[in-house]
Short mmCIF file of N, CA and C in Angstrom, two decimals:
data_model
loop_
_atom_site.label_atom_id
_atom_site.label_comp_id
_atom_site.label_asym_id
_atom_site.label_seq_id
_atom_site.Cartn_x
_atom_site.Cartn_y
_atom_site.Cartn_z
N MET A 146 8.00 12.15 -4.45
CA MET A 146 7.57 11.37 -3.36
C MET A 146 8.34 9.97 -3.32
N ARG A 147 8.83 9.72 -2.16
CA ARG A 147 9.71 8.47 -2.00
C ARG A 147 8.70 7.33 -1.76
N ARG A 148 8.99 6.19 -2.38
CA ARG A 148 8.20 4.96 -2.13
C ARG A 148 8.69 4.28 -0.89
N ARG A 149 7.72 3.80 -0.06
CA ARG A 149 8.10 3.14 1.21
C ARG A 149 8.59 1.73 0.78
N PRO A 150 9.59 1.27 1.56
CA PRO A 150 10.13 -0.12 1.28
C PRO A 150 8.96 -1.10 1.60
N THR A 151 9.00 -2.23 0.82
CA THR A 151 8.03 -3.35 1.01
C THR A 151 8.38 -4.06 2.23
N PRO A 152 7.44 -4.18 3.10
CA PRO A 152 7.69 -4.97 4.43
C PRO A 152 7.93 -6.40 4.12
N PRO A 153 8.88 -7.05 4.98
CA PRO A 153 9.13 -8.50 4.70
C PRO A 153 7.92 -9.32 4.82
N VAL A 154 7.97 -10.49 4.22
CA VAL A 154 6.89 -11.45 4.22
C VAL A 154 6.93 -12.24 5.60
N ARG A 155 5.83 -12.34 6.07
CA ARG A 155 5.80 -13.16 7.43
C ARG A 155 5.01 -14.40 7.16
N ARG A 156 5.41 -15.51 7.65
CA ARG A 156 4.71 -16.77 7.46
C ARG A 156 3.87 -16.86 8.74
N VAL A 157 2.63 -17.19 8.70
CA VAL A 157 1.79 -17.37 9.85
C VAL A 157 1.39 -18.68 10.00
N GLY A 158 1.91 -19.66 9.43
CA GLY A 158 1.62 -21.15 9.77
C GLY A 158 0.50 -21.60 8.86
N VAL A 159 0.02 -20.85 7.96
CA VAL A 159 -1.02 -21.32 7.02
C VAL A 159 -0.43 -21.64 5.64
N GLN A 160 -0.65 -22.84 5.21
CA GLN A 160 -0.20 -23.17 3.87
C GLN A 160 -1.22 -23.00 2.86
N SER A 161 -0.84 -22.42 1.76
CA SER A 161 -1.83 -22.24 0.65
C SER A 161 -1.29 -22.58 -0.69
N VAL A 162 -2.05 -23.02 -1.60
CA VAL A 162 -1.48 -23.25 -2.93
C VAL A 162 -1.62 -22.00 -3.79
N VAL A 163 -2.16 -20.86 -3.18
CA VAL A 163 -2.27 -19.74 -3.97
C VAL A 163 -0.90 -18.80 -3.72
N ARG A 164 -0.39 -18.31 -4.88
CA ARG A 164 0.84 -17.58 -4.77
C ARG A 164 0.56 -16.10 -5.37
N VAL A 165 0.79 -15.15 -4.66
CA VAL A 165 0.51 -13.79 -5.04
C VAL A 165 1.78 -13.21 -5.57
N THR A 166 1.85 -12.65 -6.82
CA THR A 166 2.96 -12.06 -7.27
C THR A 166 2.70 -10.63 -7.64
N ASP A 167 3.68 -9.80 -7.70
CA ASP A 167 3.62 -8.32 -8.01
C ASP A 167 4.26 -8.16 -9.40
N THR A 168 3.49 -7.57 -10.36
CA THR A 168 4.13 -7.35 -11.60
C THR A 168 4.14 -5.81 -11.89
N TRP A 169 3.80 -4.97 -10.88
CA TRP A 169 3.79 -3.49 -11.00
C TRP A 169 5.26 -3.09 -11.04
N PRO A 170 5.49 -2.01 -11.87
CA PRO A 170 6.89 -1.47 -11.99
C PRO A 170 7.23 -0.83 -10.52
N ASP A 171 8.56 -0.72 -10.25
CA ASP A 171 9.03 -0.15 -8.96
C ASP A 171 8.54 1.25 -8.85
N ASP A 172 8.67 2.06 -9.92
CA ASP A 172 8.06 3.45 -9.74
C ASP A 172 6.78 3.46 -10.52
N LEU A 173 5.73 3.74 -9.75
CA LEU A 173 4.42 4.00 -10.30
C LEU A 173 4.02 5.36 -10.05
N PRO A 174 3.80 6.13 -11.18
CA PRO A 174 3.40 7.56 -10.95
C PRO A 174 1.99 7.65 -10.42
N ILE A 175 1.78 8.50 -9.46
CA ILE A 175 0.59 8.75 -8.88
C ILE A 175 0.27 10.35 -9.13
N SER A 176 -0.83 10.74 -9.67
CA SER A 176 -1.04 12.21 -9.81
C SER A 176 -1.59 12.73 -8.55
N PRO A 177 -1.38 13.99 -8.38
CA PRO A 177 -1.98 14.61 -7.17
C PRO A 177 -3.61 14.46 -6.99
N ALA A 178 -4.16 14.52 -8.13
CA ALA A 178 -5.68 14.24 -8.12
C ALA A 178 -5.93 12.84 -7.61
N GLU A 179 -5.27 11.82 -8.07
CA GLU A 179 -5.44 10.40 -7.60
C GLU A 179 -5.17 10.39 -6.05
N LEU A 180 -4.14 10.96 -5.56
CA LEU A 180 -3.79 11.01 -4.20
C LEU A 180 -5.00 11.62 -3.26
N LEU A 181 -5.49 12.75 -3.81
CA LEU A 181 -6.61 13.33 -3.14
C LEU A 181 -7.90 12.54 -3.19
N ALA A 182 -8.07 11.84 -4.33
CA ALA A 182 -9.21 10.94 -4.20
C ALA A 182 -9.17 9.80 -3.26
N VAL A 183 -8.04 9.17 -3.14
CA VAL A 183 -7.80 8.14 -2.12
C VAL A 183 -7.88 8.67 -0.78
N GLU A 184 -7.31 9.84 -0.50
CA GLU A 184 -7.37 10.45 0.82
C GLU A 184 -8.92 10.70 1.21
N ALA A 185 -9.54 11.22 0.13
CA ALA A 185 -11.00 11.57 0.43
C ALA A 185 -11.90 10.32 0.77
N TRP A 186 -11.61 9.15 0.12
CA TRP A 186 -12.41 7.99 0.38
C TRP A 186 -11.88 7.19 1.55
N LEU A 187 -10.51 7.14 1.69
CA LEU A 187 -9.97 6.29 2.68
C LEU A 187 -9.22 6.89 3.85
N GLY A 188 -9.19 8.23 3.84
CA GLY A 188 -8.42 9.00 4.87
C GLY A 188 -8.54 8.47 6.20
N GLU A 189 -9.82 8.35 6.74
CA GLU A 189 -10.05 8.04 8.09
C GLU A 189 -9.51 6.54 8.39
N VAL A 190 -9.84 5.67 7.33
CA VAL A 190 -9.23 4.29 7.59
C VAL A 190 -7.75 4.20 7.59
N LEU A 191 -7.11 4.95 6.72
CA LEU A 191 -5.73 4.96 6.64
C LEU A 191 -5.04 5.68 7.85
N ASP A 192 -5.71 6.52 8.39
CA ASP A 192 -5.27 7.17 9.78
C ASP A 192 -5.32 6.13 10.84
N GLU A 193 -6.29 5.36 10.92
CA GLU A 193 -6.44 4.20 11.86
C GLU A 193 -5.30 3.23 11.69
N ILE A 194 -5.06 2.86 10.37
CA ILE A 194 -4.02 1.83 10.24
C ILE A 194 -2.62 2.36 10.51
N LEU A 195 -2.37 3.49 9.81
CA LEU A 195 -1.08 3.94 9.75
C LEU A 195 -0.72 5.15 10.74
N GLY A 196 -1.73 5.60 11.49
CA GLY A 196 -1.58 6.67 12.46
C GLY A 196 -1.89 8.11 11.73
N PRO A 197 -2.17 9.06 12.49
CA PRO A 197 -2.53 10.31 12.00
C PRO A 197 -1.36 10.93 11.16
N ARG A 198 -1.81 11.68 10.20
CA ARG A 198 -0.76 12.65 9.44
C ARG A 198 -0.19 13.74 10.28
N LEU A 199 1.13 13.90 10.09
CA LEU A 199 1.69 14.99 10.81
C LEU A 199 1.68 16.29 10.22
#
């Protein structure tokens, strides 16, 4: 499975002292069972956000 590119950061005019950083590795293995669990719990929400699966 190919990883989607990270979207560019957009500034929305809000300044904050909190900085969020990512320390995850570029390739993060996800098992088929983990993917099925996410789809079972969040499938409808993900379809609304990302569009239906083809």
